Amino acid sequence: MQQPGTMSPMSKEMQDCVEACMSCHSVCEETMSSCMQMGGQAQMQIMRALIDCSEMTRMCSDMMMRRSPMSAEMCAMCARACDMCAEACMAMQDDAQMMRCAEACRRCAQTCRAMSGATA
């Protein structure tokens, strides 16, 4: 029997999603740093996508960890932000960091889409 105030363990799917979000957040932050060093006006659109994705993935993982009743909706929004970021990063296919970021975003979007239709 559970103690009052304790939470049930996270499902494997939720754990995977939290990890994917945290990983994506880190890669987006690294990619922003790389982008800033490159400079240039073309990077502004990519930077906006990176910032949105970085913030969304951090918030999404936090909400899942605290079992927020809004986490499924947040996962759906997070998947959209990740898709947009992956697409923005694909504009620079010759940049290894951008491709790493696009891959992390795709993985995160996939796990978030699965969680948005699932119950915790």
XYZ file of C-alpha atoms in Angstrom:
120
model
C 0.000 0.000 0.000
C 1.293 3.446 -0.883
C 1.987 6.125 1.659
C -0.224 9.208 1.337
C 1.445 11.771 -0.889
C 3.673 9.325 -2.754
C 3.525 9.042 -6.519
C 3.296 5.862 -8.505
C 6.437 5.002 -10.473
C 6.740 6.461 -13.951
C 5.896 4.199 -16.846
C 8.760 3.110 -19.104
C 7.273 5.250 -21.897
C 7.202 8.314 -19.670
C 10.775 7.704 -18.490
C 11.897 7.418 -22.120
C 10.081 10.633 -22.977
C 11.613 12.536 -20.031
C 15.083 11.325 -21.057
C 14.482 12.276 -24.700
C 13.299 15.740 -23.625
C 16.301 16.290 -21.372
C 18.702 15.110 -24.049
C 17.039 17.301 -26.672
C 17.193 20.290 -24.321
C 20.952 19.811 -23.842
C 21.649 19.414 -27.554
C 19.572 22.511 -28.370
C 21.564 24.531 -25.825
C 24.864 23.311 -27.326
C 23.606 24.086 -30.824
C 22.591 27.609 -29.790
C 26.130 28.209 -28.599
C 27.485 26.905 -31.902
C 25.022 29.110 -33.814
C 26.055 32.224 -31.902
C 29.686 31.627 -32.818
C 28.758 31.395 -36.511
C 26.735 34.610 -36.480
C 24.864 35.792 -39.543
C 21.262 36.757 -40.170
C 20.246 33.338 -41.556
C 20.845 31.866 -38.105
C 18.110 33.993 -36.508
C 15.302 31.703 -37.673
C 17.245 28.661 -36.495
C 17.985 30.369 -33.155
C 14.291 31.057 -32.556
C 13.458 27.399 -33.227
C 16.287 26.265 -30.934
C 15.155 28.531 -28.106
C 11.518 27.431 -28.424
C 12.501 23.774 -28.512
C 14.951 24.091 -25.631
C 12.380 25.767 -23.399
C 9.543 23.414 -24.368
C 11.571 20.248 -23.780
C 12.730 21.463 -20.363
C 9.197 22.381 -19.312
C 7.750 19.175 -20.740
C 10.173 16.953 -18.810
C 9.532 18.938 -15.614
C 5.761 18.562 -16.008
C 6.007 14.813 -16.573
C 8.289 14.356 -13.568
C 5.823 16.126 -11.291
C 2.910 14.221 -12.917
C 1.123 17.380 -14.056
C -2.381 16.705 -15.365
C -1.426 18.925 -18.335
C 1.626 16.882 -19.335
C -0.111 15.098 -22.243
C -1.110 18.438 -23.772
C 2.399 19.751 -23.150
C 3.851 16.691 -24.884
C 1.759 17.462 -27.973
C 3.047 21.056 -28.048
C 6.592 19.890 -27.380
C 6.421 17.486 -30.329
C 5.443 20.406 -32.582
C 8.325 22.558 -31.296
C 10.753 19.666 -31.829
C 9.491 19.090 -35.375
C 9.955 22.774 -36.199
C 13.442 22.797 -34.714
C 14.488 19.649 -36.596
C 13.295 21.221 -39.823
C 15.174 24.468 -39.100
C 18.372 22.539 -38.340
C 18.049 20.589 -41.597
C 18.700 23.876 -43.449
C 22.376 23.377 -42.549
C 22.959 19.763 -43.526
C 26.728 20.203 -43.778
C 26.935 21.131 -40.086
C 27.420 18.084 -37.831
C 26.072 19.858 -34.714
C 22.902 20.864 -36.576
C 22.387 17.287 -37.737
C 22.916 16.008 -34.191
C 20.306 18.485 -32.984
C 17.829 17.540 -35.733
C 18.168 13.879 -34.739
C 17.630 14.619 -31.013
C 14.580 16.728 -31.917
C 13.099 13.958 -34.066
C 13.538 11.383 -31.316
C 11.997 13.708 -28.744
C 9.068 14.547 -31.042
C 8.415 10.836 -31.547
C 8.367 10.044 -27.803
C 6.284 13.142 -27.030
C 3.723 12.241 -29.683
C 3.444 8.772 -28.113
C 2.983 10.299 -24.630
C 0.427 12.848 -25.768
C -1.899 10.001 -26.695
C -1.015 7.926 -23.647
C -2.054 8.254 -20.049
C 0.575 8.413 -17.341
